[in-house]
Amino acid sequence: MNTYPKPPFPPQAQPVPGSQAQMRPQPDCGEQSYVGSGRLANKVALITGADSGIGRAVAIAFAREGADVAIAYLNEDEDARETARWVEQAGRQCLLLPGDLAQKAVCDSLVERTVAQFGRIDVLVNNAAYQMTHDEIEDISDSEWCKTFDINITAIFRLCKAALAHMAAGSSIINTSSINSDMPRPTLLAYATTKGAIANFSAGLAQLLGKRGIRVNSVAPGPIWTPLIVSTMPEDHVSHFGEQTPLGRPGQPVEVAPIYVLLASDEASYLSGCRYGVTGGKPIL
Ligand code: NAD
Ligand code: MG
């Protein structure tokens, strides 16, 4: 059995978007442990937010399963190069795509550059997100509300629309939602609202795309030890992160990656329109 770290964790705070390299303990993205078995052989995947955290674990797992990956991220070049190192060590190609997903032109160019490099897209993983803790609704500025929606849900609409022009039957779209999608943490009001929207959007889009043979699902993680947490949550919350789950600890990114591998793979040919929880024992609706 794996013995992943349990709280309490050392107090730590970072500016957004956070650096995985500076976290203590280091998140486990499967660097030393994930073993592939050709389940995504020769597929092409575009993964947003894949410099760190869940996205990095998905990129490493996809590469070890035989996929080439394009990695989109905001500006964390050091973390992104580390992800690329692991992808290339798996014998696969990695394309690094920094840029702000709040801008439509960036969304379009991510797809264009991925297709220019790899010729098509088989798997689109919409995983990037922004959140910030606020105790009162009055503390959320109008611009922050709109920014959260632009990055977390409008970018997903834009990326899906642009990528679908290059996705054939058998392709898969996987959107990262959250346990907050139906159990909203009130101090993450804007973020939790977008996570509900992502689950709903995914279920609707799956029904639109069924006739094209393209599957769409969402994943709802519980507390996972990533830079998002240490860069947006109060230090006392970070120290005890994940303690309330039945397993008594946060999940590690590597523990989330296998569901993405399954949903991306041809084995999942009848899985579409659903939301899959990875919550350490906490039920989702
Ligand atoms: P993370 O910080 O490692 O990944 C989020 C990434 O989003 C960042 O690396 C950053 O590059 C990217 N990003 C942020 N703003 C961006 C922008 N404007 N343009 C482009 N990219 C941008 O953290 P993570 O926890 O692995 O997050 C991955 C996903 O998992 C997110 O959708 C998050 O909501 C979701 N999630 C996380 C948890 C958790 O407890 N960590 C729980 C539920 C859901
Ligand atoms: Mg990051």
Short mmCIF file of C-alpha atoms and ligand atoms in Angstrom, two decimals:
data_model
loop_
_atom_site.label_atom_id
_atom_site.label_comp_id
_atom_site.label_asym_id
_atom_site.label_seq_id
_atom_site.Cartn_x
_atom_site.Cartn_y
_atom_site.Cartn_z
CA MET A 1 0.00 0.00 0.00
CA ASN A 2 1.19 3.53 -0.80
CA THR A 3 1.90 5.77 2.19
CA TYR A 4 1.18 9.24 0.91
CA PRO A 5 1.78 12.26 3.20
CA LYS A 6 -0.84 13.15 5.80
CA PRO A 7 -1.50 16.55 7.42
CA PRO A 8 -0.27 18.60 9.14
CA PHE A 9 1.93 20.08 6.39
CA PRO A 10 4.51 22.85 6.85
CA PRO A 11 2.92 26.32 6.67
CA GLN A 12 3.48 27.76 3.19
CA ALA A 13 2.06 30.43 0.92
CA GLN A 14 2.88 31.35 -2.66
CA PRO A 15 1.70 33.95 -5.16
CA VAL A 16 -0.67 32.76 -7.94
CA PRO A 17 -0.20 30.58 -9.99
CA GLY A 18 2.24 28.86 -7.62
CA SER A 19 5.39 26.87 -8.25
CA GLN A 20 5.34 23.12 -7.80
CA ALA A 21 9.12 23.13 -7.40
CA GLN A 22 8.75 25.14 -4.17
CA MET A 23 6.09 22.99 -2.46
CA ARG A 24 6.84 20.98 0.69
CA PRO A 25 6.24 18.09 0.61
CA GLN A 26 6.58 17.74 -3.15
CA PRO A 27 3.39 16.56 -4.88
CA ASP A 28 3.65 13.08 -6.37
CA CYS A 29 2.81 13.24 -10.08
CA GLY A 30 3.84 9.65 -10.74
CA GLU A 31 7.37 10.55 -11.79
CA GLN A 32 8.80 7.46 -10.05
CA SER A 33 5.73 5.24 -9.98
CA TYR A 34 3.33 5.42 -12.93
CA VAL A 35 3.69 2.37 -15.18
CA GLY A 36 2.13 2.53 -18.66
CA SER A 37 0.94 -0.32 -20.84
CA GLY A 38 0.27 1.16 -24.29
CA ARG A 39 -3.34 2.12 -23.58
CA LEU A 40 -3.02 5.42 -25.50
CA ALA A 41 -0.56 4.26 -28.16
CA ASN A 42 0.15 7.01 -30.72
CA LYS A 43 -2.67 9.27 -29.59
CA VAL A 44 -2.22 13.06 -29.51
CA ALA A 45 -3.39 14.93 -26.40
CA LEU A 46 -3.71 18.63 -25.62
CA ILE A 47 -3.74 19.17 -21.84
CA THR A 48 -4.22 22.60 -20.22
CA GLY A 49 -2.68 23.40 -16.85
CA ALA A 50 -0.20 20.58 -17.38
CA ASP A 51 2.94 22.23 -16.02
CA SER A 52 2.04 21.10 -12.52
CA GLY A 53 -0.37 19.22 -10.28
CA ILE A 54 -3.08 17.02 -11.79
CA GLY A 55 -2.22 18.15 -15.34
CA ARG A 56 1.42 17.10 -14.93
CA ALA A 57 0.38 13.70 -13.59
CA VAL A 58 -1.97 13.27 -16.56
CA ALA A 59 0.79 14.31 -19.00
CA ILE A 60 3.27 11.81 -17.50
CA ALA A 61 0.69 9.02 -17.48
CA PHE A 62 -0.44 9.75 -21.05
CA ALA A 63 3.16 9.75 -22.29
CA ARG A 64 3.92 6.44 -20.57
CA GLU A 65 0.75 5.05 -22.18
CA GLY A 66 2.18 6.03 -25.59
CA ALA A 67 0.70 9.48 -26.35
CA ASP A 68 2.39 12.66 -27.58
CA VAL A 69 1.29 15.64 -25.51
CA ALA A 70 0.91 19.39 -25.92
CA ILE A 71 1.10 21.14 -22.57
CA ALA A 72 -0.65 24.47 -22.06
CA TYR A 73 0.06 26.58 -18.96
CA LEU A 74 0.02 30.21 -17.83
CA ASN A 75 3.69 31.16 -17.31
CA GLU A 76 5.35 28.56 -15.05
CA ASP A 77 8.21 27.75 -17.42
CA GLU A 78 10.31 25.91 -14.83
CA ASP A 79 7.48 23.55 -13.85
CA ALA A 80 6.53 23.06 -17.52
CA ARG A 81 10.08 22.09 -18.50
CA GLU A 82 10.08 19.50 -15.73
CA THR A 83 6.85 17.96 -17.10
CA ALA A 84 8.37 17.99 -20.60
CA ARG A 85 11.47 16.21 -19.29
CA TRP A 86 9.36 13.32 -18.01
CA VAL A 87 7.28 13.13 -21.21
CA GLU A 88 10.43 12.98 -23.33
CA GLN A 89 12.00 10.43 -21.00
CA ALA A 90 8.98 8.25 -21.81
CA GLY A 91 10.01 8.45 -25.47
CA ARG A 92 7.18 10.78 -26.52
CA GLN A 93 7.08 14.32 -27.92
CA CYS A 94 6.11 17.31 -25.78
CA LEU A 95 5.02 20.73 -27.07
CA LEU A 96 5.08 23.57 -24.51
CA LEU A 97 2.38 26.23 -24.92
CA PRO A 98 2.44 29.13 -22.42
CA GLY A 99 -0.39 31.69 -22.57
CA ASP A 100 -3.39 33.20 -20.82
CA LEU A 101 -6.52 31.15 -21.49
CA ALA A 102 -8.70 34.16 -20.62
CA GLN A 103 -7.98 35.37 -24.16
CA LYS A 104 -9.84 33.80 -27.08
CA ALA A 105 -6.84 34.27 -29.40
CA VAL A 106 -4.72 32.16 -27.03
CA CYS A 107 -7.31 29.37 -26.95
CA ASP A 108 -7.40 29.30 -30.76
CA SER A 109 -3.62 29.36 -31.08
CA LEU A 110 -3.15 26.45 -28.62
CA VAL A 111 -5.23 24.27 -30.92
CA GLU A 112 -3.56 25.58 -34.09
CA ARG A 113 -0.06 25.00 -32.73
CA THR A 114 -0.92 21.50 -31.48
CA VAL A 115 -2.33 20.55 -34.89
CA ALA A 116 0.64 22.15 -36.71
CA GLN A 117 2.97 19.94 -34.65
CA PHE A 118 1.04 16.67 -34.42
CA GLY A 119 -1.56 16.82 -37.23
CA ARG A 120 -4.67 16.18 -35.14
CA ILE A 121 -6.08 16.01 -31.60
CA ASP A 122 -7.39 12.73 -30.15
CA VAL A 123 -7.76 13.80 -26.53
CA LEU A 124 -8.51 17.26 -25.16
CA VAL A 125 -8.07 17.65 -21.39
CA ASN A 126 -9.41 20.98 -20.12
CA ASN A 127 -7.74 21.14 -16.73
CA ALA A 128 -6.47 24.71 -16.11
CA ALA A 129 -8.28 26.76 -13.49
CA TYR A 130 -8.15 29.87 -11.33
CA GLN A 131 -9.57 30.25 -7.82
CA MET A 132 -9.22 32.65 -4.89
CA THR A 133 -10.47 32.53 -1.31
CA HIS A 134 -12.88 35.28 -0.18
CA ASP A 135 -14.92 35.38 3.02
CA GLU A 136 -17.70 37.67 1.74
CA ILE A 137 -19.41 38.19 -1.63
CA GLU A 138 -18.52 41.90 -1.36
CA ASP A 139 -14.84 40.91 -1.48
CA ILE A 140 -15.20 39.49 -5.00
CA SER A 141 -14.66 42.24 -7.57
CA ASP A 142 -16.60 42.21 -10.79
CA SER A 143 -13.37 41.74 -12.74
CA GLU A 144 -12.33 38.77 -10.61
CA TRP A 145 -15.72 37.13 -11.10
CA CYS A 146 -15.45 37.54 -14.88
CA LYS A 147 -11.79 36.41 -14.93
CA THR A 148 -12.73 33.21 -13.07
CA PHE A 149 -15.44 32.46 -15.62
CA ASP A 150 -13.19 33.35 -18.59
CA ILE A 151 -10.42 30.97 -17.50
CA ASN A 152 -12.47 28.15 -15.99
CA ILE A 153 -15.46 27.74 -18.31
CA THR A 154 -15.42 30.13 -21.30
CA ALA A 155 -11.96 28.88 -22.29
CA ILE A 156 -13.30 25.32 -22.21
CA PHE A 157 -16.10 26.27 -24.62
CA ARG A 158 -13.59 27.97 -26.93
CA LEU A 159 -11.04 25.14 -26.80
CA CYS A 160 -13.67 22.48 -27.44
CA LYS A 161 -15.05 24.42 -30.41
CA ALA A 162 -11.61 25.00 -31.93
CA ALA A 163 -10.35 21.47 -31.25
CA LEU A 164 -13.43 19.69 -32.60
CA ALA A 165 -12.46 20.76 -36.12
CA HIS A 166 -9.48 18.40 -35.72
CA MET A 167 -11.06 15.57 -33.70
CA ALA A 168 -12.27 12.38 -35.40
CA ALA A 169 -14.75 9.73 -34.20
CA GLY A 170 -13.25 7.92 -31.19
CA SER A 171 -11.82 11.10 -29.72
CA SER A 172 -12.35 12.07 -26.09
CA ILE A 173 -12.80 15.34 -24.19
CA ILE A 174 -12.14 15.33 -20.42
CA ASN A 175 -12.91 18.43 -18.34
CA THR A 176 -11.67 18.88 -14.78
CA SER A 177 -14.60 19.83 -12.55
CA SER A 178 -14.44 19.49 -8.74
CA ILE A 179 -16.21 18.14 -5.71
CA ASN A 180 -17.20 21.83 -5.42
CA SER A 181 -19.51 21.34 -8.41
CA ASP A 182 -22.28 20.11 -6.14
CA MET A 183 -20.85 20.76 -2.66
CA PRO A 184 -19.69 24.36 -3.02
CA ARG A 185 -17.14 25.67 -0.54
CA PRO A 186 -18.63 29.11 0.16
CA THR A 187 -15.25 30.84 0.30
CA LEU A 188 -14.64 29.72 -3.32
CA LEU A 189 -17.94 31.10 -4.61
CA ALA A 190 -16.94 32.09 -8.15
CA TYR A 191 -14.72 29.03 -8.65
CA ALA A 192 -17.30 26.57 -7.32
CA THR A 193 -19.93 28.08 -9.62
CA THR A 194 -17.67 27.51 -12.64
CA LYS A 195 -17.04 23.92 -11.53
CA GLY A 196 -20.79 23.28 -11.51
CA ALA A 197 -20.93 24.81 -14.98
CA ILE A 198 -18.12 22.53 -16.20
CA ALA A 199 -19.95 19.38 -15.07
CA ASN A 200 -23.18 20.60 -16.66
CA PHE A 201 -21.44 21.70 -19.90
CA SER A 202 -19.73 18.31 -20.16
CA ALA A 203 -22.99 16.40 -19.76
CA GLY A 204 -24.69 18.55 -22.39
CA LEU A 205 -21.83 18.47 -24.88
CA ALA A 206 -21.60 14.68 -24.57
CA GLN A 207 -25.16 14.49 -25.87
CA LEU A 208 -24.42 16.86 -28.77
CA LEU A 209 -21.31 14.94 -29.82
CA GLY A 210 -22.60 11.40 -29.50
CA LYS A 211 -23.58 11.35 -33.16
CA ARG A 212 -19.98 12.22 -34.08
CA GLY A 213 -18.63 9.35 -31.96
CA ILE A 214 -16.84 11.76 -29.63
CA ARG A 215 -17.11 11.22 -25.87
CA VAL A 216 -17.15 13.93 -23.19
CA ASN A 217 -16.79 13.43 -19.42
CA SER A 218 -15.79 15.42 -16.37
CA VAL A 219 -13.68 14.49 -13.36
CA ALA A 220 -14.51 15.80 -9.87
CA PRO A 221 -11.44 15.65 -7.62
CA GLY A 222 -11.63 16.20 -3.88
CA PRO A 223 -8.66 17.82 -2.13
CA ILE A 224 -5.46 17.20 -4.12
CA TRP A 225 -2.00 18.43 -3.09
CA THR A 226 -1.03 20.95 -5.83
CA PRO A 227 0.25 24.52 -6.35
CA LEU A 228 -3.35 25.73 -6.73
CA ILE A 229 -3.86 25.05 -3.04
CA VAL A 230 -0.76 26.70 -1.61
CA SER A 231 -1.22 29.78 -3.83
CA THR A 232 -4.90 30.47 -3.08
CA MET A 233 -5.84 29.13 0.35
CA PRO A 234 -5.08 30.45 3.85
CA GLU A 235 -1.98 28.92 5.46
CA ASP A 236 -3.88 27.24 8.30
CA HIS A 237 -6.15 25.56 5.75
CA VAL A 238 -3.12 24.44 3.71
CA SER A 239 -1.54 22.86 6.81
CA HIS A 240 -4.63 20.72 7.40
CA PHE A 241 -5.60 20.21 3.77
CA GLY A 242 -7.49 16.99 3.13
CA GLU A 243 -7.74 16.06 6.82
CA GLN A 244 -11.57 15.96 6.69
CA THR A 245 -11.74 13.25 4.03
CA PRO A 246 -12.46 9.66 5.11
CA LEU A 247 -8.88 8.75 4.10
CA GLY A 248 -7.61 11.58 6.32
CA ARG A 249 -5.25 13.14 3.77
CA PRO A 250 -5.26 14.94 0.43
CA GLY A 251 -4.91 12.92 -2.75
CA GLN A 252 -1.72 13.15 -4.77
CA PRO A 253 -1.96 14.10 -8.48
CA VAL A 254 -0.81 10.59 -9.46
CA GLU A 255 -3.91 9.20 -7.75
CA VAL A 256 -6.16 11.27 -10.05
CA ALA A 257 -4.40 10.46 -13.34
CA PRO A 258 -5.71 6.89 -13.87
CA ILE A 259 -9.32 8.01 -14.45
CA TYR A 260 -8.09 10.40 -17.18
CA VAL A 261 -6.18 7.52 -18.80
CA LEU A 262 -9.31 5.37 -18.75
CA LEU A 263 -11.57 8.13 -20.13
CA ALA A 264 -9.03 8.92 -22.88
CA SER A 265 -8.59 5.29 -23.89
CA ASP A 266 -10.58 3.20 -26.37
CA GLU A 267 -11.59 0.94 -23.44
CA ALA A 268 -13.94 3.75 -22.38
CA SER A 269 -15.96 3.54 -25.62
CA TYR A 270 -19.32 3.56 -23.78
CA LEU A 271 -18.35 6.09 -21.08
CA SER A 272 -19.71 9.52 -21.93
CA GLY A 273 -21.72 12.29 -20.28
CA CYS A 274 -20.69 11.46 -16.70
CA ARG A 275 -18.81 13.04 -13.82
CA TYR A 276 -16.31 10.82 -12.01
CA GLY A 277 -15.34 11.55 -8.42
CA VAL A 278 -11.81 11.12 -7.01
CA THR A 279 -12.49 12.26 -3.49
CA GLY A 280 -10.78 10.07 -0.88
CA GLY A 281 -14.07 8.62 0.27
CA LYS A 282 -16.40 11.62 0.31
CA PRO A 283 -19.58 10.78 -1.67
CA ILE A 284 -20.60 13.01 -4.56
CA LEU A 285 -24.22 13.34 -5.65
P1 NAD B 1 -2.24 23.48 -10.58
O1 NAD B 1 -1.98 24.81 -10.04
O2 NAD B 1 -1.11 22.52 -10.66
O3 NAD B 1 -2.87 23.57 -12.05
C1 NAD B 1 -3.67 24.62 -12.50
C2 NAD B 1 -3.01 25.21 -13.72
O4 NAD B 1 -3.88 26.13 -14.37
C3 NAD B 1 -1.76 25.98 -13.40
O5 NAD B 1 -0.61 25.17 -13.47
C4 NAD B 1 -1.73 27.12 -14.44
O6 NAD B 1 -0.69 27.01 -15.38
C5 NAD B 1 -3.08 26.98 -15.14
N1 NAD B 1 -3.70 28.28 -15.28
C6 NAD B 1 -4.18 29.07 -14.29
N2 NAD B 1 -4.61 30.23 -14.80
C7 NAD B 1 -4.39 30.17 -16.14
C8 NAD B 1 -4.60 31.07 -17.22
N3 NAD B 1 -5.13 32.28 -17.03
N4 NAD B 1 -4.24 30.67 -18.47
C9 NAD B 1 -3.68 29.45 -18.67
N5 NAD B 1 -3.47 28.56 -17.69
C10 NAD B 1 -3.82 28.93 -16.45
O7 NAD B 1 -3.42 22.88 -9.69
P2 NAD B 1 -4.35 21.58 -9.82
O8 NAD B 1 -4.98 21.46 -8.49
O9 NAD B 1 -3.63 20.44 -10.40
O10 NAD B 1 -5.48 22.06 -10.81
C11 NAD B 1 -5.88 21.32 -11.95
C12 NAD B 1 -7.38 21.26 -12.00
O11 NAD B 1 -7.85 20.47 -10.90
C13 NAD B 1 -8.10 22.59 -11.91
O12 NAD B 1 -9.17 22.59 -12.84
C14 NAD B 1 -8.67 22.58 -10.51
O13 NAD B 1 -9.84 23.35 -10.41
C15 NAD B 1 -8.97 21.11 -10.36
N6 NAD B 1 -9.19 20.68 -8.99
C16 NAD B 1 -8.19 20.74 -8.08
C17 NAD B 1 -8.44 20.33 -6.78
C18 NAD B 1 -7.36 20.38 -5.72
O14 NAD B 1 -7.68 20.17 -4.55
N7 NAD B 1 -6.11 20.65 -6.09
C19 NAD B 1 -9.70 19.87 -6.41
C20 NAD B 1 -10.70 19.81 -7.37
C21 NAD B 1 -10.43 20.24 -8.66
MG MG B 2 1.31 25.43 -12.34
#
